[in-house]
Short mmCIF file of C-alpha atoms in Angstrom, two decimals:
data_model
loop_
_atom_site.label_atom_id
_atom_site.label_comp_id
_atom_site.label_asym_id
_atom_site.label_seq_id
_atom_site.Cartn_x
_atom_site.Cartn_y
_atom_site.Cartn_z
CA MET X 15 0.00 0.00 0.00
CA PHE X 16 1.21 3.47 -0.86
CA SER X 17 1.79 5.91 1.97
CA GLY X 18 0.39 9.43 1.80
CA SER X 19 3.76 10.87 0.82
CA GLU X 20 4.25 8.23 -1.89
CA HIS X 21 0.82 9.11 -3.28
CA ARG X 22 1.68 12.80 -3.45
CA ASP X 23 5.08 12.07 -5.01
CA ALA X 24 3.57 9.75 -7.64
CA CYS X 25 0.94 12.34 -8.61
CA ALA X 26 3.52 15.13 -8.74
CA LYS X 27 5.85 13.07 -10.94
CA LYS X 28 3.05 12.09 -13.31
CA GLN X 29 1.92 15.69 -13.65
CA GLN X 30 5.49 16.90 -14.10
CA ASP X 31 6.10 14.34 -16.85
CA ARG X 32 2.97 15.53 -18.63
CA ALA X 33 3.97 19.17 -18.30
CA GLU X 34 7.43 18.43 -19.67
CA LYS X 35 5.99 16.62 -22.70
CA ILE X 36 3.76 19.59 -23.43
CA ALA X 37 6.69 21.98 -23.00
CA ARG X 38 8.73 19.99 -25.53
CA LEU X 39 6.15 20.55 -28.26
CA THR X 40 7.27 22.94 -30.96
CA PRO X 41 5.66 26.42 -31.00
CA LYS X 42 3.36 25.50 -33.89
CA TYR X 43 1.27 23.38 -31.51
CA SER X 44 0.33 26.42 -29.42
CA ALA X 45 -0.25 28.69 -32.43
CA PRO X 46 -3.78 29.39 -33.75
CA LEU X 47 -5.14 26.82 -36.17
CA THR X 48 -4.26 27.42 -39.78
CA GLU X 49 -6.83 27.09 -42.57
CA GLU X 50 -5.25 23.76 -43.50
CA ASP X 51 -5.50 22.58 -39.87
CA GLN X 52 -9.20 23.43 -39.83
CA ARG X 53 -9.76 21.71 -43.16
CA ILE X 54 -8.08 18.53 -41.90
CA LEU X 55 -10.06 18.59 -38.66
CA GLY X 56 -13.25 18.88 -40.70
CA LEU X 57 -12.55 15.79 -42.81
CA SER X 58 -14.46 12.61 -42.10
CA LEU X 59 -12.49 9.51 -41.18
CA THR X 60 -13.05 8.09 -44.67
CA GLN X 61 -11.89 11.33 -46.31
CA LEU X 62 -8.83 11.56 -44.06
CA VAL X 63 -7.71 8.02 -44.86
CA GLY X 64 -8.35 8.57 -48.58
CA GLU X 65 -6.37 11.81 -48.77
CA CYS X 66 -3.57 10.38 -46.66
CA ASN X 67 -3.23 7.26 -48.82
CA ASP X 68 -3.56 9.26 -52.07
CA GLY X 69 -0.83 11.65 -51.01
CA ALA X 70 -3.22 14.62 -51.00
CA ILE X 71 -2.33 15.32 -47.36
CA ASN X 72 1.21 15.62 -46.12
CA PRO X 73 1.42 13.32 -43.06
CA SER X 74 3.13 16.12 -41.14
CA SER X 75 -0.05 18.20 -41.58
CA ILE X 76 -2.09 15.54 -39.75
CA LEU X 77 0.46 15.50 -36.96
CA SER X 78 0.31 19.28 -36.75
CA ALA X 79 -3.49 19.46 -36.64
CA HIS X 80 -3.76 16.83 -33.90
CA GLU X 81 -0.56 17.49 -31.95
CA GLY X 82 0.69 14.06 -32.83
CA LEU X 83 4.26 12.93 -32.34
CA SER X 84 4.07 9.53 -34.04
CA LYS X 85 4.87 8.54 -37.59
CA VAL X 86 1.98 8.25 -40.05
CA THR X 87 1.93 4.97 -41.99
CA THR X 88 0.22 5.16 -45.37
CA ASN X 89 -1.73 2.70 -47.53
CA ARG X 90 -3.53 1.15 -44.57
CA PRO X 91 -7.24 1.03 -43.59
CA LEU X 92 -6.77 3.67 -40.88
CA SER X 93 -3.80 5.61 -42.22
CA GLY X 94 -3.45 8.93 -40.46
CA VAL X 95 -6.52 8.53 -38.24
CA PRO X 96 -5.83 10.03 -34.79
CA VAL X 97 -6.95 7.58 -32.09
CA SER X 98 -6.85 8.33 -28.37
CA ILE X 99 -6.63 5.54 -25.81
CA LYS X 100 -8.41 5.49 -22.46
CA ASP X 101 -5.97 4.93 -19.61
CA CYS X 102 -7.13 1.40 -18.94
CA PHE X 103 -5.52 -0.05 -22.09
CA ASP X 104 -1.88 -1.09 -22.24
CA VAL X 105 0.36 0.90 -24.57
CA GLU X 106 3.94 -0.32 -24.58
CA GLY X 107 6.27 2.04 -22.72
CA HIS X 108 3.45 3.91 -20.96
CA ASP X 109 1.53 3.56 -17.69
CA THR X 110 -1.90 2.00 -17.38
CA THR X 111 -3.15 3.68 -14.22
CA LEU X 112 -6.96 3.41 -14.02
CA GLY X 113 -6.57 6.70 -12.15
CA PHE X 114 -4.63 5.14 -9.23
CA SER X 115 -1.38 6.74 -8.10
CA SER X 116 -0.07 3.30 -7.12
CA LYS X 117 -0.11 2.33 -10.80
CA ALA X 118 1.58 5.51 -12.04
CA ASN X 119 5.13 5.73 -13.37
CA GLN X 120 5.21 2.01 -14.17
CA PRO X 121 5.43 1.64 -17.98
CA VAL X 122 3.98 -1.62 -19.29
CA PRO X 123 6.11 -3.93 -21.46
CA SER X 124 3.56 -4.65 -24.21
CA SER X 125 0.48 -3.20 -25.87
CA ALA X 126 -3.14 -4.33 -25.79
CA SER X 127 -4.46 -6.28 -28.77
CA ILE X 128 -6.49 -3.32 -30.04
CA VAL X 129 -3.41 -1.07 -29.93
CA GLN X 130 -1.42 -3.60 -31.97
CA LEU X 131 -4.26 -3.85 -34.49
CA LEU X 132 -4.53 -0.07 -34.78
CA GLN X 133 -0.80 0.28 -35.33
CA ASP X 134 -0.91 -2.32 -38.10
CA ALA X 135 -3.90 -0.47 -39.61
CA GLY X 136 -1.91 2.76 -39.80
CA ALA X 137 -3.71 4.70 -37.06
CA LEU X 138 -2.01 7.60 -35.32
CA ILE X 139 -2.06 6.75 -31.60
CA HIS X 140 -1.14 10.08 -30.12
CA VAL X 141 -2.50 10.34 -26.57
CA LYS X 142 -3.94 8.51 -23.56
CA THR X 143 -7.01 10.05 -21.92
CA ALA X 144 -7.81 10.75 -18.28
CA VAL X 145 -10.00 8.53 -16.11
CA PRO X 146 -11.38 8.92 -12.57
CA THR X 147 -9.84 7.04 -9.67
CA GLY X 148 -11.03 3.44 -9.93
CA MET X 149 -13.19 4.22 -12.98
CA PHE X 150 -16.67 4.04 -11.39
CA SER X 151 -17.92 7.62 -11.54
CA PHE X 152 -20.07 10.14 -13.42
CA GLU X 153 -17.22 12.63 -13.05
CA THR X 154 -13.74 12.28 -14.54
CA LYS X 155 -11.64 13.27 -11.56
CA SER X 156 -8.53 11.96 -9.83
CA ASP X 157 -5.57 13.22 -7.82
CA LEU X 158 -3.39 11.85 -10.60
CA PHE X 159 -4.87 13.75 -13.55
CA GLY X 160 -7.09 16.44 -12.06
CA GLU X 161 -10.62 16.97 -13.41
CA THR X 162 -12.08 16.96 -16.91
CA SER X 163 -14.95 19.40 -17.39
CA ASN X 164 -17.76 19.44 -19.93
CA PRO X 165 -16.93 21.29 -23.19
CA TYR X 166 -20.42 22.85 -23.27
CA ASN X 167 -20.25 24.18 -19.71
CA PRO X 168 -17.17 23.72 -17.48
CA LYS X 169 -19.32 23.68 -14.33
CA PHE X 170 -20.60 20.24 -15.38
CA ALA X 171 -19.02 16.81 -15.73
CA ALA X 172 -17.78 15.32 -18.97
CA GLY X 173 -19.32 12.01 -17.99
CA ALA X 174 -18.16 8.80 -16.37
CA SER X 175 -14.80 7.09 -16.73
CA THR X 176 -14.31 7.99 -20.40
CA GLY X 177 -15.02 11.68 -19.86
CA GLY X 178 -11.47 12.57 -20.86
CA GLY X 179 -11.91 10.89 -24.22
CA ALA X 180 -15.38 12.32 -24.88
CA ALA X 181 -14.21 15.87 -24.15
CA LEU X 182 -11.20 15.37 -26.43
CA LEU X 183 -13.48 14.25 -29.27
CA ALA X 184 -15.68 17.29 -28.80
CA TYR X 185 -12.58 19.49 -29.09
CA HIS X 186 -11.44 17.79 -32.35
CA GLY X 187 -8.49 16.38 -30.40
CA SER X 188 -9.04 12.91 -31.81
CA LYS X 189 -11.16 11.12 -34.40
CA ILE X 190 -11.72 8.00 -32.31
CA GLU X 191 -11.49 7.20 -28.61
CA ILE X 192 -10.91 3.60 -27.51
CA ALA X 193 -13.11 3.35 -24.43
CA SER X 194 -14.60 0.72 -22.12
CA ASP X 195 -17.99 0.17 -20.51
CA ILE X 196 -19.20 -1.81 -17.50
CA GLY X 197 -22.09 0.47 -16.58
CA GLY X 198 -22.32 3.20 -19.20
CA SER X 199 -18.86 4.62 -19.87
CA VAL X 200 -19.16 4.30 -23.65
CA ARG X 201 -22.62 5.92 -23.45
CA PHE X 202 -22.72 8.53 -20.67
CA PRO X 203 -19.62 10.47 -21.86
CA PRO X 204 -20.88 10.84 -25.46
CA ALA X 205 -24.32 11.75 -24.13
CA TYR X 206 -22.76 14.42 -21.89
CA CYS X 207 -20.45 15.82 -24.60
CA GLY X 208 -22.67 15.61 -27.68
CA VAL X 209 -20.71 12.89 -29.51
CA TYR X 210 -21.34 9.22 -30.35
CA GLY X 211 -20.56 5.83 -28.83
CA MET X 212 -21.76 2.23 -29.00
CA LYS X 213 -21.14 -0.47 -26.41
CA ALA X 214 -20.56 -3.74 -28.20
CA SER X 215 -21.40 -7.20 -26.95
CA TRP X 216 -18.58 -9.07 -25.24
CA GLY X 217 -16.36 -10.73 -27.84
CA ARG X 218 -16.91 -8.36 -30.77
CA PHE X 219 -14.11 -5.87 -30.01
CA PRO X 220 -10.56 -6.73 -28.83
CA ALA X 221 -10.31 -6.84 -25.04
CA HIS X 222 -6.99 -8.46 -24.16
CA GLY X 223 -4.69 -5.92 -22.56
CA SER X 224 -7.53 -3.75 -21.29
CA HIS X 225 -8.06 -3.53 -17.55
CA ALA X 226 -11.18 -3.23 -15.42
CA ALA X 227 -11.30 -1.85 -11.89
CA PRO X 228 -13.00 -5.07 -10.70
CA GLY X 229 -10.28 -7.15 -12.36
CA GLY X 230 -11.14 -10.77 -13.09
CA MET X 231 -14.91 -10.34 -12.86
CA GLU X 232 -16.58 -12.33 -15.63
CA SER X 233 -20.18 -12.17 -14.41
CA ILE X 234 -20.41 -8.70 -16.01
CA GLN X 235 -17.66 -7.95 -18.48
CA THR X 236 -16.02 -4.57 -18.94
CA ILE X 237 -16.40 -4.17 -22.70
CA PRO X 238 -13.96 -2.20 -24.87
CA SER X 239 -15.71 -0.18 -27.58
CA PRO X 240 -14.98 2.97 -29.61
CA MET X 241 -16.46 6.47 -29.48
CA ALA X 242 -16.34 9.11 -32.24
CA LYS X 243 -17.18 12.75 -32.84
CA THR X 244 -19.57 11.80 -35.66
CA LEU X 245 -21.74 8.79 -36.35
CA GLU X 246 -20.28 8.50 -39.85
CA ASP X 247 -16.78 8.15 -38.33
CA LEU X 248 -17.99 5.62 -35.75
CA ILE X 249 -19.51 3.40 -38.45
CA SER X 250 -16.47 3.68 -40.70
CA PHE X 251 -14.11 2.85 -37.84
CA TRP X 252 -16.09 -0.20 -36.79
CA GLU X 253 -16.13 -1.55 -40.34
CA ARG X 254 -12.38 -1.04 -40.79
CA VAL X 255 -11.49 -2.63 -37.45
CA VAL X 256 -13.62 -5.70 -38.17
CA GLY X 257 -12.04 -5.82 -41.63
CA MET X 258 -8.66 -6.23 -39.90
CA LYS X 259 -9.93 -9.58 -38.48
CA PRO X 260 -9.52 -8.73 -34.79
CA TRP X 261 -9.94 -12.41 -33.84
CA GLU X 262 -6.46 -12.94 -35.31
CA TYR X 263 -5.09 -10.42 -32.79
CA ASP X 264 -7.13 -11.34 -29.74
CA HIS X 265 -8.32 -14.66 -28.36
CA THR X 266 -11.36 -12.96 -26.79
CA CYS X 267 -12.81 -11.96 -30.18
CA VAL X 268 -15.30 -14.11 -32.04
CA PRO X 269 -14.69 -14.47 -35.81
CA ILE X 270 -17.69 -12.53 -37.09
CA PRO X 271 -17.00 -10.55 -40.29
CA TRP X 272 -18.69 -7.24 -41.03
CA ARG X 273 -22.36 -7.75 -41.97
CA PRO X 274 -23.77 -4.61 -43.62
CA VAL X 275 -27.31 -3.56 -42.72
CA ASP X 276 -29.14 -1.00 -44.86
CA PHE X 277 -32.81 -0.29 -44.12
CA VAL X 278 -33.02 2.09 -47.09
CA LEU X 279 -31.92 -0.53 -49.64
CA THR X 280 -34.25 -3.18 -48.22
CA GLY X 281 -37.15 -0.73 -48.10
CA LYS X 282 -38.03 -1.97 -44.61
CA LYS X 283 -38.23 0.50 -41.77
CA PRO X 284 -37.27 -0.94 -38.39
CA LYS X 285 -39.79 -1.34 -35.59
CA TRP X 286 -39.03 0.39 -32.30
CA GLY X 287 -40.06 -0.43 -28.75
CA VAL X 288 -39.80 2.43 -26.26
CA ILE X 289 -38.95 2.12 -22.58
CA TRP X 290 -40.12 5.41 -21.09
CA ASP X 291 -39.40 4.62 -17.45
CA ASP X 292 -37.33 1.84 -15.86
CA GLY X 293 -39.35 2.03 -12.65
CA ILE X 294 -36.31 3.00 -10.60
CA MET X 295 -34.91 6.33 -11.83
CA PRO X 296 -37.37 8.15 -14.11
CA ALA X 297 -36.19 10.63 -16.71
CA THR X 298 -35.93 14.30 -15.81
CA PRO X 299 -37.92 16.63 -18.12
CA ALA X 300 -35.09 17.40 -20.57
CA CYS X 301 -34.22 13.73 -21.05
CA GLU X 302 -37.88 12.79 -21.41
CA ARG X 303 -38.35 15.51 -24.02
CA GLY X 304 -35.31 14.23 -25.94
CA LEU X 305 -36.82 10.75 -26.08
CA LYS X 306 -40.24 12.09 -27.11
CA SER X 307 -38.60 14.17 -29.86
CA ALA X 308 -36.87 11.10 -31.32
CA VAL X 309 -40.11 9.09 -31.21
CA GLU X 310 -42.08 11.87 -32.92
CA SER X 311 -39.49 12.17 -35.70
CA LEU X 312 -39.46 8.41 -36.31
CA ARG X 313 -43.26 8.28 -36.51
CA LYS X 314 -43.36 11.19 -38.95
CA LEU X 315 -41.09 9.20 -41.26
CA GLY X 316 -43.35 6.15 -41.09
CA HIS X 317 -41.51 4.05 -38.51
CA GLU X 318 -43.65 1.85 -36.29
CA VAL X 319 -43.03 2.77 -32.66
CA ILE X 320 -44.67 0.91 -29.77
CA ASP X 321 -44.35 0.91 -26.01
CA PHE X 322 -42.03 -1.98 -25.19
CA GLN X 323 -43.28 -4.37 -22.52
CA PRO X 324 -40.07 -5.58 -20.85
CA PRO X 325 -39.53 -8.43 -18.45
CA SER X 326 -38.70 -7.21 -14.95
CA ILE X 327 -36.07 -4.46 -15.12
CA LEU X 328 -35.75 -4.50 -11.33
CA GLU X 329 -34.75 -8.17 -11.28
CA VAL X 330 -32.00 -7.60 -13.87
CA LEU X 331 -30.66 -4.63 -11.90
CA LYS X 332 -30.71 -6.66 -8.69
CA THR X 333 -28.64 -9.30 -10.46
CA GLY X 334 -26.17 -6.73 -11.78
CA PHE X 335 -25.64 -4.89 -8.51
CA GLN X 336 -25.20 -8.19 -6.68
CA PHE X 337 -22.42 -9.11 -9.11
CA LEU X 338 -20.74 -5.75 -8.46
CA SER X 339 -20.96 -6.30 -4.71
CA ALA X 340 -19.93 -9.98 -4.74
CA ASP X 341 -16.49 -9.27 -3.25
CA GLY X 342 -17.61 -6.32 -1.15
CA ALA X 343 -16.12 -4.05 -3.86
CA ASP X 344 -12.73 -4.77 -2.27
CA THR X 345 -11.04 -5.44 -5.63
CA ILE X 346 -11.95 -1.97 -6.85
CA ALA X 347 -10.57 -0.32 -3.71
CA ALA X 348 -7.44 -2.46 -3.32
CA PRO X 349 -5.06 -0.17 -5.29
CA LEU X 350 -6.04 2.96 -3.33
CA SER X 351 -3.42 4.81 -1.34
CA PRO X 352 -4.38 6.10 2.15
CA SER X 353 -4.68 9.64 0.75
CA GLU X 354 -6.80 8.61 -2.23
CA SER X 355 -10.53 7.98 -2.53
CA LEU X 356 -12.98 6.55 -5.02
CA SER X 357 -15.81 8.62 -6.47
CA ASP X 358 -18.62 9.72 -4.16
CA PRO X 359 -21.15 7.29 -5.73
CA MET X 360 -18.73 4.40 -5.31
CA MET X 361 -17.92 5.38 -1.72
CA GLU X 362 -21.64 5.39 -0.89
CA PHE X 363 -22.02 2.01 -2.61
CA ARG X 364 -19.20 0.57 -0.48
CA ARG X 365 -20.65 2.14 2.66
CA ILE X 366 -23.90 0.25 2.13
CA LEU X 367 -21.98 -2.91 1.34
CA LYS X 368 -20.10 -2.74 4.64
CA MET X 369 -23.31 -2.48 6.67
CA PRO X 370 -24.29 -5.75 8.39
CA LEU X 371 -26.81 -7.70 6.34
CA PHE X 372 -29.40 -7.59 9.13
CA ALA X 373 -29.12 -3.78 9.20
CA LYS X 374 -29.73 -3.55 5.45
CA ARG X 375 -32.72 -5.84 5.70
CA LEU X 376 -34.10 -3.81 8.60
CA MET X 377 -33.60 -0.61 6.62
CA ALA X 378 -35.38 -2.16 3.63
CA SER X 379 -38.28 -3.28 5.82
CA LEU X 380 -38.66 0.19 7.28
CA LEU X 381 -38.61 1.73 3.79
CA ARG X 382 -41.44 -0.58 2.76
CA MET X 383 -43.51 -0.02 5.90
CA LEU X 384 -43.09 3.69 6.47
CA SER X 385 -42.92 5.17 2.97
CA ARG X 386 -45.98 7.00 1.72
CA PRO X 387 -47.65 6.51 -0.61
CA ALA X 388 -47.37 2.77 0.02
CA GLY X 389 -44.97 1.03 -2.36
CA ARG X 390 -43.05 4.21 -3.19
CA ASN X 391 -39.73 2.77 -1.98
CA ASP X 392 -40.29 -0.92 -2.68
CA ALA X 393 -37.88 -1.09 -5.64
CA PHE X 394 -35.25 0.97 -3.81
CA ALA X 395 -35.59 -1.32 -0.79
CA ALA X 396 -35.27 -4.44 -2.96
CA LEU X 397 -32.01 -3.16 -4.44
CA SER X 398 -30.58 -2.04 -1.09
CA GLU X 399 -31.09 -5.34 0.70
CA VAL X 400 -29.25 -7.46 -1.90
CA LEU X 401 -25.99 -5.50 -1.74
CA HIS X 402 -23.72 -7.83 0.19
CA PRO X 403 -20.71 -10.08 -0.48
CA MET X 404 -21.54 -13.51 -1.86
CA SER X 405 -20.13 -16.99 -1.60
CA VAL X 406 -18.95 -18.81 -4.73
CA ALA X 407 -22.09 -20.97 -4.62
CA GLU X 408 -24.34 -17.88 -4.41
CA GLU X 409 -22.59 -16.23 -7.32
CA ARG X 410 -22.91 -19.34 -9.48
CA ALA X 411 -26.62 -19.52 -8.73
CA LEU X 412 -26.90 -15.87 -9.73
CA VAL X 413 -25.15 -16.58 -13.05
CA LEU X 414 -27.85 -19.13 -13.83
CA LYS X 415 -30.50 -16.56 -12.97
CA ARG X 416 -28.83 -14.00 -15.23
CA GLU X 417 -28.95 -16.43 -18.16
CA GLU X 418 -32.68 -16.89 -17.64
CA GLN X 419 -33.07 -13.12 -17.68
CA LYS X 420 -31.12 -12.86 -20.94
CA ALA X 421 -33.36 -15.50 -22.47
CA ALA X 422 -36.51 -13.70 -21.30
CA TRP X 423 -35.40 -10.37 -22.78
CA THR X 424 -34.39 -11.98 -26.07
CA LYS X 425 -37.82 -13.63 -26.23
CA ALA X 426 -39.49 -10.27 -25.52
CA PHE X 427 -37.65 -8.78 -28.51
CA LYS X 428 -38.96 -11.57 -30.73
CA ASP X 429 -42.50 -11.75 -29.35
CA GLN X 430 -43.04 -8.00 -29.73
CA GLY X 431 -41.42 -7.97 -33.14
CA VAL X 432 -39.13 -5.05 -32.44
CA ASP X 433 -35.76 -4.38 -34.05
CA PHE X 434 -34.63 -1.94 -31.37
CA ILE X 435 -35.38 -0.72 -27.89
CA LEU X 436 -35.31 3.08 -27.68
CA THR X 437 -34.82 4.69 -24.27
CA ILE X 438 -33.00 7.45 -22.43
CA ALA X 439 -29.20 7.39 -22.21
CA HIS X 440 -29.28 8.68 -18.62
CA PRO X 441 -32.12 10.15 -16.53
CA LEU X 442 -30.13 13.37 -15.98
CA PRO X 443 -28.40 15.74 -18.38
CA PRO X 444 -24.68 16.18 -17.56
CA VAL X 445 -24.37 16.29 -13.79
CA LEU X 446 -22.99 19.31 -11.96
CA ARG X 447 -19.42 18.69 -10.84
CA GLY X 448 -19.42 17.55 -7.23
CA LYS X 449 -23.02 16.30 -7.36
CA SER X 450 -22.57 12.74 -8.64
CA GLY X 451 -22.74 11.37 -5.10
CA THR X 452 -26.27 12.77 -4.83
CA ALA X 453 -27.21 11.19 -8.15
CA THR X 454 -25.84 7.80 -6.91
CA LEU X 455 -24.86 4.73 -8.94
CA LEU X 456 -28.55 3.84 -9.22
CA SER X 457 -28.96 6.60 -11.81
CA ALA X 458 -26.84 4.44 -14.14
CA SER X 459 -29.73 1.95 -14.28
CA SER X 460 -30.85 2.83 -17.82
CA ALA X 461 -27.42 1.87 -19.18
CA PHE X 462 -26.27 -0.77 -16.67
CA LEU X 463 -29.33 -2.85 -17.51
CA PHE X 464 -27.88 -3.63 -20.94
CA ASN X 465 -24.45 -4.50 -19.55
CA VAL X 466 -26.03 -7.25 -17.46
CA LEU X 467 -27.94 -8.51 -20.53
CA ASP X 468 -24.88 -8.07 -22.83
CA PHE X 469 -27.03 -6.29 -25.42
CA THR X 470 -25.48 -3.92 -27.94
CA ALA X 471 -26.33 -0.28 -27.10
CA GLY X 472 -25.41 3.05 -28.68
CA VAL X 473 -26.16 6.70 -27.94
CA VAL X 474 -27.24 9.47 -30.33
CA PRO X 475 -27.35 13.14 -29.28
CA VAL X 476 -30.78 14.56 -30.13
CA THR X 477 -31.23 17.99 -28.55
CA PHE X 478 -30.10 20.41 -25.84
CA VAL X 479 -31.54 21.33 -22.46
CA ASP X 480 -33.90 24.29 -22.77
CA ARG X 481 -34.43 26.34 -19.62
CA TRP X 482 -38.01 27.15 -20.61
CA LEU X 483 -39.22 23.87 -22.08
CA ASP X 484 -37.55 21.65 -19.49
CA ALA X 485 -38.12 23.45 -16.20
CA LEU X 486 -39.72 21.63 -13.30
CA PRO X 487 -42.86 23.24 -11.82
CA ASP X 488 -42.11 25.72 -9.05
CA ASN X 489 -44.13 23.53 -6.71
CA PHE X 490 -42.59 20.26 -7.94
CA GLN X 491 -42.08 18.86 -4.44
CA GLU X 492 -45.79 19.27 -3.82
CA THR X 493 -46.88 17.42 -6.96
CA GLU X 494 -48.19 13.87 -7.24
CA ALA X 495 -45.26 12.98 -9.52
CA TYR X 496 -42.73 13.94 -6.84
CA GLY X 497 -44.72 12.13 -4.20
CA LYS X 498 -44.35 8.87 -6.10
CA LEU X 499 -40.56 9.11 -6.49
CA ASN X 500 -38.44 6.77 -4.38
CA ASP X 501 -35.81 8.31 -2.11
CA ALA X 502 -32.94 7.73 -4.55
CA ALA X 503 -34.91 9.32 -7.39
CA ARG X 504 -35.78 12.31 -5.20
CA ASN X 505 -32.07 12.83 -4.53
CA MET X 506 -31.32 12.56 -8.23
CA PHE X 507 -34.04 15.10 -9.11
CA SER X 508 -32.47 17.51 -6.61
CA CYS X 509 -29.49 17.66 -9.01
CA TYR X 510 -31.71 18.80 -11.88
CA ASP X 511 -31.79 22.50 -12.76
CA ALA X 512 -32.94 23.35 -16.28
CA VAL X 513 -31.70 26.94 -15.98
CA ALA X 514 -28.17 25.96 -14.94
CA MET X 515 -28.16 23.09 -17.46
CA ASP X 516 -29.44 25.19 -20.36
CA GLY X 517 -27.59 24.31 -23.57
CA LEU X 518 -26.16 20.96 -22.41
CA PRO X 519 -26.55 17.98 -24.78
CA ILE X 520 -29.24 15.32 -24.42
CA ALA X 521 -29.01 11.86 -26.02
CA VAL X 522 -31.13 8.75 -26.51
CA GLN X 523 -30.06 5.13 -26.38
CA VAL X 524 -30.60 2.62 -29.20
CA VAL X 525 -30.45 -1.01 -28.07
CA GLY X 526 -30.21 -4.21 -30.09
CA ARG X 527 -29.65 -7.81 -29.21
CA ARG X 528 -26.30 -9.52 -28.66
CA PHE X 529 -23.83 -9.19 -31.56
CA GLU X 530 -26.07 -6.78 -33.47
CA GLU X 531 -23.44 -4.05 -33.72
CA GLU X 532 -23.97 -3.38 -37.45
CA LYS X 533 -27.73 -3.22 -36.96
CA VAL X 534 -27.56 -0.87 -33.95
CA LEU X 535 -25.27 1.49 -35.86
CA GLU X 536 -27.86 1.55 -38.64
CA GLY X 537 -30.57 2.20 -36.05
CA MET X 538 -28.55 5.13 -34.73
CA LYS X 539 -28.33 6.41 -38.30
CA ALA X 540 -32.12 6.09 -38.62
CA ILE X 541 -32.56 8.33 -35.57
CA GLU X 542 -30.12 10.89 -36.95
CA THR X 543 -31.85 10.84 -40.35
CA ALA X 544 -35.31 11.19 -38.81
CA LEU X 545 -34.23 14.23 -36.83
CA LYS X 546 -32.72 15.86 -39.91
CA GLU X 547 -35.74 15.21 -42.10
CA THR X 548 -38.10 16.66 -39.48
CA ASP X 549 -36.02 19.82 -39.06
CA LYS X 550 -34.72 18.81 -35.63
CA ALA X 551 -31.13 17.89 -36.51
CA PHE X 552 -28.67 17.92 -33.63
CA VAL X 553 -25.90 20.40 -34.47
CA GLN X 554 -22.72 20.05 -32.45
CA ARG X 555 -21.03 23.15 -31.18
CA GLU X 556 -17.49 23.55 -32.50
CA PHE X 557 -14.68 23.56 -29.94
CA TYR X 558 -10.98 23.92 -30.77
#
């Protein structure tokens, strides 16, 4: 275990190393962007690769525009494409810290499979991106790296453990971010920063050499997946990576080639099933309006949209949170130094875990008996009382239960004839920095659900918070709607302020079944197209 002084020394050295690297950059990297820089930054991934391989772009121009220090390799599928790497993937000669000071200043000897593939594909790997301490957070903050703020409003978070990468994409600092997701970190950061991401199913994207805070946990996998500034770039990147046959680089990948899906060519519009409310953490007004807007646009273009009737969401979430608590969350906390702490939501999660089981059950019973109206806190109580360490036998029994849940949800897809589930990305817009502990890990429910099920899920930005359209009633706490909220949801709603959040991005989530990555990307495109054709296109703000 690190001592307090070792923690401070490790952080200081890491920050000094970063400062020295920045100082070594030539003056052109701190000069205003040239017209050529701006032109290059405006190219799509496909255009960038084409111009690089055709010789229309001088490789040094790409390096200049993106502050890259590596050599550009031409005539490859990803030649000249700047790719940033979340600091949970091994890159030879660099640290893989997961935000812990105890892992800093310890360069790894070899690169992750995805890094090797990208290098062979000609990508420009130019930077690693910041993560929060221990990864589980809605805010990207650590003693090691400092804090990443939201590009749209620096008072707000950039979103979860890939917030550093999402903010960089918004600022044109990279074309692609290699991210990871165990509870929303390929979806919350793009939703917060107005960019795009899709969580794959386990086995579709290279995972060897990536690290999860709960290392070794297979009951819910931490899934590597890319994010991009534009949907066009995300689709193009996915197709090119799969074209490199990632299963030949990584034993975790299944050998599934790229399978194009085109609803326009087939003349068949997909059918959508909407989940408006997960029964645990309902959407705040801005997020609900974003979902309604997407549904209205789809219907105007002739898509069939129904209310999806899901199997029990609560039971899946109970399963997922029990898996996270199986070891008392000790694995996540093990690398901490005495002067270091996990995020506020994770600290609260561990606090509940450390309570005696009888105390949690008593608390749950009191919530059920004393809450008014009756039943208001039943779901919250059910989740609270199952958070405790498990034996091996208990965890194996839970794995069997999870498989039954996966089967039930897959059957629901088929029985209701839907191609996609459409729902909120997160019940809140970007959270105010310092408030994620009030929002709690439970507010990740809309995304975490699909990690437990291992369904493919992507996010599409659809609108912005509007202080007038999205305000809560002045007497909200006196309304029937507030009265029905459970205690956790009431805390989450206390973080919501449409005036302060005005202008922040809002996204929706498109969900398909396992290994339907190509189809979900096409579903995301259908949302984007519907918004454009109904004069509601999402227009990103430009940051440089």
